[in-house]
């Protein structure tokens, strides 16, 4: 009965989505306040219905209700509770339901917290958001019903893919979807602005918080996915340029460009047409990622290889929304009034340059990801585009972005002073030069340009705080005065600095882990020792350990440094009984921000155990940098000026002096 309630809630949500996508839109055209006012309650009600449906599916997984096909194919009664819950979105149908839940959640948030939005714009935004939910609710109900029954019900399920039975995969998809789907708000605001034919600085202030929120979640989602691949797949890599990885990177790049473009629009009412286009394309790239994962057109550990007919349906949704919005853009963009004029050397100019390189990097990833698919569809020829292509194109394009980042905040709006901005980053430049020289002189091995990469990363980290140093006049006035100035800075200023510094931290981790990692692939017997990066690893034993729904063989290695025991690593292999699948489980020991990584190969016939041992210096900085970036975004969101619905404080009036009698 609970499953039927969930299915019925989806049907009712579809009915409300259809009403929400039509009545408020008609009300905005006819200036009917009553019809426009329906948008908010409909959005909230739609969210509640989808939440009920999602809760019903979660209940079926937690209670192992094997009368549902979806639960039979993706769960098992012996599976730990956390994986029963994460199994809800570890499949095609459930992940789409989560996608819709987050979509309608954002619509409900706008309905509740968008009280200061103009009535017409709010009605249009919520109507466009409902059009998207209508399409996906129809798709789920017609092609991917998560509540389909099986009769007779089997006694046991087939279990979840063992690769997905991991805490990281319990967190990664929700974070990623909050980013993907969050950009739908920027899309809805952009389409609403095109319908109204009005885009101004106020529009940029309204759209920025939603875009920034989505960007923060997507940053964390990508980082979590990267770390999951690093420790779960057994090869120790943090990025493989997998098509599905690229599908999440592309909206992140365009979303980053959108955030910077919206700043220019808010401050100077410039780049209106470009900002609208970026809002449309960012969500289009999010939809493209949804299509790639669920269409069956590619093979990936991240992808749900499903019936290609479903992929065609998603492609139709992609075509309608992207094609329709771009058609509307082509018709309406020429009538949008252009904004202010600015000099090439200005903060606006630097942000435009930033946009150019970010979109070029996004285009490079787009071409490298989709070209093999397009070629195979056109000619039947299969090719692979891997790391060499992306390293040769993406890296050089992103290099200017890192160089521009410290300069841009030091330039004035409208017309800036390049010499003064250059003087503001002299400390960062000095740190970068000294670091490059020291690494080149004292660190042996690695690519020739690796020291330059370290210097560039430190230039970005130190330079990120150049604007704060300039505005607080640190070391030029008393420390107490500088602290008071720092406290008075807007949180968005601190947020921007931390976000830029986080990118430098990630770059530092990427350079160090890629250039100076050590690896040993060995076959050891108990008592044998291998040396790696100053450590001695002694293979002690191998033992069998039972699990909830698997059995495992675990190798124990003692790690010594300078003769003293510093750690133990226990890589293993798990055999999942229901799926009949063998999976490597890596073991990682962290030393500061560096890691010792061990994984075990398949069983050998000669009695030895195959091991892959790696030492990765500063590798933790890759994911720490992403956390710092998201923290910076959260600081910016805390800025009262970016809060949708937060009323402005009234200015304090000076007391009126009474005339003397």
mmCIF file of C-alpha atoms in Angstrom, residues 30 38 74 126 141 168 187 208 213-214 274 337 365 385 412 418 421 465 512 552 555 569:
data_model
loop_
_atom_site.group_PDB
_atom_site.id
_atom_site.type_symbol
_atom_site.label_atom_id
_atom_site.label_comp_id
_atom_site.label_asym_id
_atom_site.label_seq_id
_atom_site.Cartn_x
_atom_site.Cartn_y
_atom_site.Cartn_z
ATOM 1 C CA UNK A 30 -3.001 38.837 -18.272
ATOM 2 C CA UNK A 38 -1.007 30.186 -7.365
ATOM 3 C CA UNK A 74 19.208 -3.252 -6.557
ATOM 4 C CA UNK A 126 8.151 28.985 -11.066
ATOM 5 C CA UNK A 141 5.818 7.606 -14.899
ATOM 6 C CA UNK A 168 31.248 7.943 -0.662
ATOM 7 C CA UNK A 187 17.881 28.566 -16.375
ATOM 8 C CA UNK A 208 23.409 34.861 -8.117
ATOM 9 C CA UNK A 213 24.496 27.503 -4.064
ATOM 10 C CA UNK A 214 24.442 25.082 -6.996
ATOM 11 C CA UNK A 274 26.203 36.912 -22.421
ATOM 12 C CA UNK A 337 19.219 46.968 -23.690
ATOM 13 C CA UNK A 365 36.184 19.180 -22.626
ATOM 14 C CA UNK A 385 39.960 10.431 -26.445
ATOM 15 C CA UNK A 412 38.883 49.249 -10.255
ATOM 16 C CA UNK A 418 47.329 47.838 -14.284
ATOM 17 C CA UNK A 421 47.302 45.982 -9.534
ATOM 18 C CA UNK A 465 44.263 37.452 -0.465
ATOM 19 C CA UNK A 512 52.800 17.179 -6.405
ATOM 20 C CA UNK A 552 36.947 -10.878 2.014
ATOM 21 C CA UNK A 555 46.512 -8.622 3.545
ATOM 22 C CA UNK A 569 47.854 -1.028 5.851
#
